Amino acid sequence: MTGQVKQRISSIDVVRGIIIIIMTLDHVRDFLHIHAADENPLSVNPPNTLIFFTRWITHYCAPTFVFLAGISAWLAGRKRTKNELSLFLIKRGVWLILVDVVLISFGFSLNPLYNMLILEVLWAIGASMIILGLLVRTSMVVITTAGLIIFLGHNLLDYTQLPANGWGVSVRVLISGAATVIPLGGGYNLLVLYAPVTWAGILLLGYSIGRLYDDARFTMQKRQKALYLLGSTVVLLFIILRWINKYGDPTPWAEQKDAFATFLSFINTSKYPPSLLFSCMTLGPLLILLAVAERIKGKFASFTMVYGRAPLFYFVVHLYLIRIINLAAFFATGHTWAEKADPAMLFLFRPQHFGFNIWVIYLLWLLVVLLMYYPCKWFNGYRATRNYWWLRYT
């Protein structure tokens, strides 16, 4: 089946493509950096500047994907009724969760028995879409208000002592928890890395911002001004609240041995779950980048859009590509099949003390990005000219 090529907003694809490239660096580091498993890359005492910023810059990935998913949901609703959009978002949310459980869990663990099911960013986006799918039946005021309440208020839970069992577990999994392991019995466990309600606040606000892409109401110049203003306001909110050091992040910054280390402490905010300050630190610059991207043209834009137009395809395929490189390196460096499992690690073929220095990681990162270019270009052409039902959810 063939169909007409779908129109897309190039600035959003450019930004998404940039973030996809940055995300790849984090995943290459996870599986192939010698100290990814035994050192804290965000340590500020003492700091390793290159390692710190290699990890820190990737903080922008998950919030960007979730926020842009919200904008995309608004764009998807332009030619749908509320009921049609609600059903589409719920179906897409379920689809993303299934991809996370089936393909991404295996890609991370390489365990065909699925003893550890991992819920990470696709689960967060999928669950958030289901929440939005229910809320789109109400009004934009309700959606925006819900997003702001979650975004601004969820850190109030930092000041509460939740029960270790019962409803306290549910609150931690859904809103306030970091990495939460839930025993399923029979040797199976569920690892929830992303608290879905907290991330849903970001997606709901992305949906609200989507109105700026209504060409009937906003010219490009007006949209740029609005994005600059919103982005600058969010950055300013981050600086003020972080300086006050009383609310918005469970880990306060602290004065270090020198000004640079103190600065690193200042920008080292909590991702699991995304604190208010983490979200402001990442989403403020994202809004500004969206405004700047309106004018990014030429080869750079064309290059990044290839990735930005195939986010789900890229996410799945690049993970398996990295794991293939990981397996090749595992056996090439003298490890054997008998060493595939390290008791200190969740993932197979990824020993705790294994990998390469950071400069090799950067070379492998560029290799993975370049190897993914033509597969993404092929997929974009395939999807743009076909109307198979499953392509609507990619």
CSV table of N, CA and C in Angstrom, one decimal, residues 66-67 70 128 131-132 134-136 138-155 175 195-209 211 234 237 247 274-276 279-280 283:
chain,number,residue,atom,x,y,z
A,66,VAL,N,10.2,13.2,25.7
A,66,VAL,CA,8.9,13.2,26.3
A,66,VAL,C,8.1,14.5,25.9
A,67,PHE,N,8.8,15.6,26.0
A,67,PHE,CA,8.2,16.9,25.7
A,67,PHE,C,7.8,17.0,24.2
A,70,GLY,N,4.7,15.1,23.4
A,70,GLY,CA,3.5,15.9,23.7
A,70,GLY,C,3.2,16.9,22.6
A,128,SER,N,2.5,8.0,29.6
A,128,SER,CA,2.1,9.4,29.6
A,128,SER,C,1.1,9.7,28.5
A,131,ILE,N,-2.3,8.5,29.7
A,131,ILE,CA,-2.8,9.6,30.5
A,131,ILE,C,-3.4,10.7,29.7
A,132,LEU,N,-2.6,11.2,28.7
A,132,LEU,CA,-3.0,12.3,27.9
A,132,LEU,C,-4.3,11.8,27.0
A,134,LEU,N,-6.6,10.0,27.9
A,134,LEU,CA,-7.8,10.1,28.7
A,134,LEU,C,-8.2,11.6,28.9
A,135,LEU,N,-7.1,12.4,29.1
A,135,LEU,CA,-7.4,13.8,29.4
A,135,LEU,C,-7.8,14.6,28.2
A,136,VAL,N,-7.5,14.2,26.9
A,136,VAL,CA,-7.9,15.0,25.8
A,136,VAL,C,-9.4,15.0,25.6
A,138,THR,N,-11.3,16.0,27.9
A,138,THR,CA,-11.7,17.1,28.7
A,138,THR,C,-11.4,18.5,27.9
A,139,SER,N,-10.5,19.2,28.4
A,139,SER,CA,-10.2,20.5,27.7
A,139,SER,C,-8.7,20.8,27.9
A,140,MET,N,-8.2,21.8,27.1
A,140,MET,CA,-6.8,22.2,27.2
A,140,MET,C,-6.5,22.8,28.5
A,141,VAL,N,-7.5,23.5,29.1
A,141,VAL,CA,-7.3,24.1,30.5
A,141,VAL,C,-7.0,23.0,31.5
A,142,VAL,N,-7.8,21.9,31.4
A,142,VAL,CA,-7.6,20.8,32.3
A,142,VAL,C,-6.2,20.1,32.1
A,143,ILE,N,-5.8,19.9,30.8
A,143,ILE,CA,-4.5,19.3,30.5
A,143,ILE,C,-3.4,20.2,31.0
A,144,THR,N,-3.4,21.5,30.7
A,144,THR,CA,-2.4,22.4,31.1
A,144,THR,C,-2.3,22.5,32.6
A,145,THR,N,-3.4,22.5,33.3
A,145,THR,CA,-3.4,22.6,34.8
A,145,THR,C,-2.8,21.4,35.4
A,146,ALA,N,-3.2,20.2,34.9
A,146,ALA,CA,-2.7,18.9,35.4
A,146,ALA,C,-1.2,18.9,35.2
A,147,GLY,N,-0.7,19.3,34.0
A,147,GLY,CA,0.7,19.3,33.7
A,147,GLY,C,1.5,20.2,34.7
A,148,LEU,N,0.9,21.4,34.9
A,148,LEU,CA,1.6,22.3,35.8
A,148,LEU,C,1.6,21.8,37.3
A,149,ILE,N,0.5,21.2,37.7
A,149,ILE,CA,0.5,20.7,39.1
A,149,ILE,C,1.5,19.6,39.3
A,150,ILE,N,1.6,18.7,38.3
A,150,ILE,CA,2.6,17.6,38.4
A,150,ILE,C,4.0,18.2,38.3
A,151,PHE,N,4.2,19.1,37.3
A,151,PHE,CA,5.6,19.6,37.0
A,151,PHE,C,6.1,20.4,38.2
A,152,LEU,N,5.3,21.3,38.8
A,152,LEU,CA,5.7,22.2,39.9
A,152,LEU,C,5.6,21.5,41.3
A,153,GLY,N,4.7,20.6,41.4
A,153,GLY,CA,4.3,20.1,42.8
A,153,GLY,C,4.8,18.8,43.2
A,154,HIS,N,5.3,17.9,42.3
A,154,HIS,CA,5.6,16.6,42.7
A,154,HIS,C,6.7,16.5,43.7
A,155,ASN,N,7.6,17.5,43.7
A,155,ASN,CA,8.7,17.4,44.7
A,155,ASN,C,8.2,17.7,46.2
A,175,ILE,N,5.3,8.0,40.9
A,175,ILE,CA,5.6,9.4,41.0
A,175,ILE,C,7.0,9.7,41.5
A,195,ALA,N,9.4,7.0,36.6
A,195,ALA,CA,8.1,7.1,37.3
A,195,ALA,C,7.1,7.8,36.3
A,196,PRO,N,6.1,7.1,35.8
A,196,PRO,CA,5.4,7.6,34.7
A,196,PRO,C,4.6,8.9,34.9
A,197,VAL,N,4.0,9.0,36.1
A,197,VAL,CA,3.2,10.2,36.3
A,197,VAL,C,4.0,11.5,36.3
A,198,THR,N,5.2,11.4,36.9
A,198,THR,CA,6.1,12.6,36.9
A,198,THR,C,6.5,13.0,35.4
A,199,TRP,N,6.8,12.0,34.6
A,199,TRP,CA,7.2,12.3,33.2
A,199,TRP,C,5.9,12.7,32.4
A,200,ALA,N,4.7,12.3,32.9
A,200,ALA,CA,3.5,12.7,32.2
A,200,ALA,C,3.3,14.2,32.3
A,201,GLY,N,3.8,14.8,33.4
A,201,GLY,CA,3.7,16.2,33.6
A,201,GLY,C,4.4,17.0,32.4
A,202,ILE,N,5.5,16.4,32.1
A,202,ILE,CA,6.3,17.0,31.0
A,202,ILE,C,5.6,16.9,29.6
A,203,LEU,N,5.1,15.7,29.4
A,203,LEU,CA,4.3,15.4,28.1
A,203,LEU,C,3.1,16.3,28.0
A,204,LEU,N,2.4,16.5,29.1
A,204,LEU,CA,1.2,17.3,29.1
A,204,LEU,C,1.5,18.7,28.8
A,205,LEU,N,2.6,19.2,29.3
A,205,LEU,CA,3.0,20.6,29.0
A,205,LEU,C,3.5,20.7,27.6
A,206,GLY,N,4.1,19.6,27.0
A,206,GLY,CA,4.5,19.6,25.6
A,206,GLY,C,3.2,19.7,24.7
A,207,TYR,N,2.2,19.0,25.1
A,207,TYR,CA,0.9,19.1,24.4
A,207,TYR,C,0.4,20.5,24.4
A,208,SER,N,0.5,21.2,25.5
A,208,SER,CA,0.0,22.5,25.7
A,208,SER,C,0.8,23.5,24.8
A,209,ILE,N,2.1,23.3,24.8
A,209,ILE,CA,2.9,24.1,23.9
A,209,ILE,C,2.7,23.9,22.4
A,211,ARG,N,0.2,24.2,20.8
A,211,ARG,CA,-0.6,25.2,20.1
A,211,ARG,C,0.2,26.3,19.4
A,234,VAL,N,11.9,29.7,32.0
A,234,VAL,CA,12.2,28.4,32.7
A,234,VAL,C,13.6,28.3,33.2
A,237,LEU,N,13.9,30.4,36.2
A,237,LEU,CA,13.2,29.7,37.4
A,237,LEU,C,14.2,28.7,37.9
A,247,TYR,N,13.8,24.0,47.6
A,247,TYR,CA,12.7,23.2,47.0
A,247,TYR,C,13.1,22.9,45.5
A,274,PRO,N,12.5,12.8,37.5
A,274,PRO,CA,12.9,14.1,37.1
A,274,PRO,C,12.4,15.2,38.1
A,275,SER,N,13.3,15.8,38.8
A,275,SER,CA,12.9,16.8,39.7
A,275,SER,C,12.5,18.0,39.0
A,276,LEU,N,11.8,19.0,39.7
A,276,LEU,CA,11.4,20.2,39.1
A,276,LEU,C,12.7,20.9,38.5
A,279,SER,N,14.0,19.2,35.4
A,279,SER,CA,13.1,19.5,34.2
A,279,SER,C,13.3,21.0,33.7
A,280,CYS,N,13.5,21.9,34.7
A,280,CYS,CA,13.7,23.3,34.2
A,280,CYS,C,15.1,23.4,33.6
A,283,LEU,N,14.5,21.6,30.0
A,283,LEU,CA,13.4,22.1,29.1
A,283,LEU,C,13.6,23.5,28.8
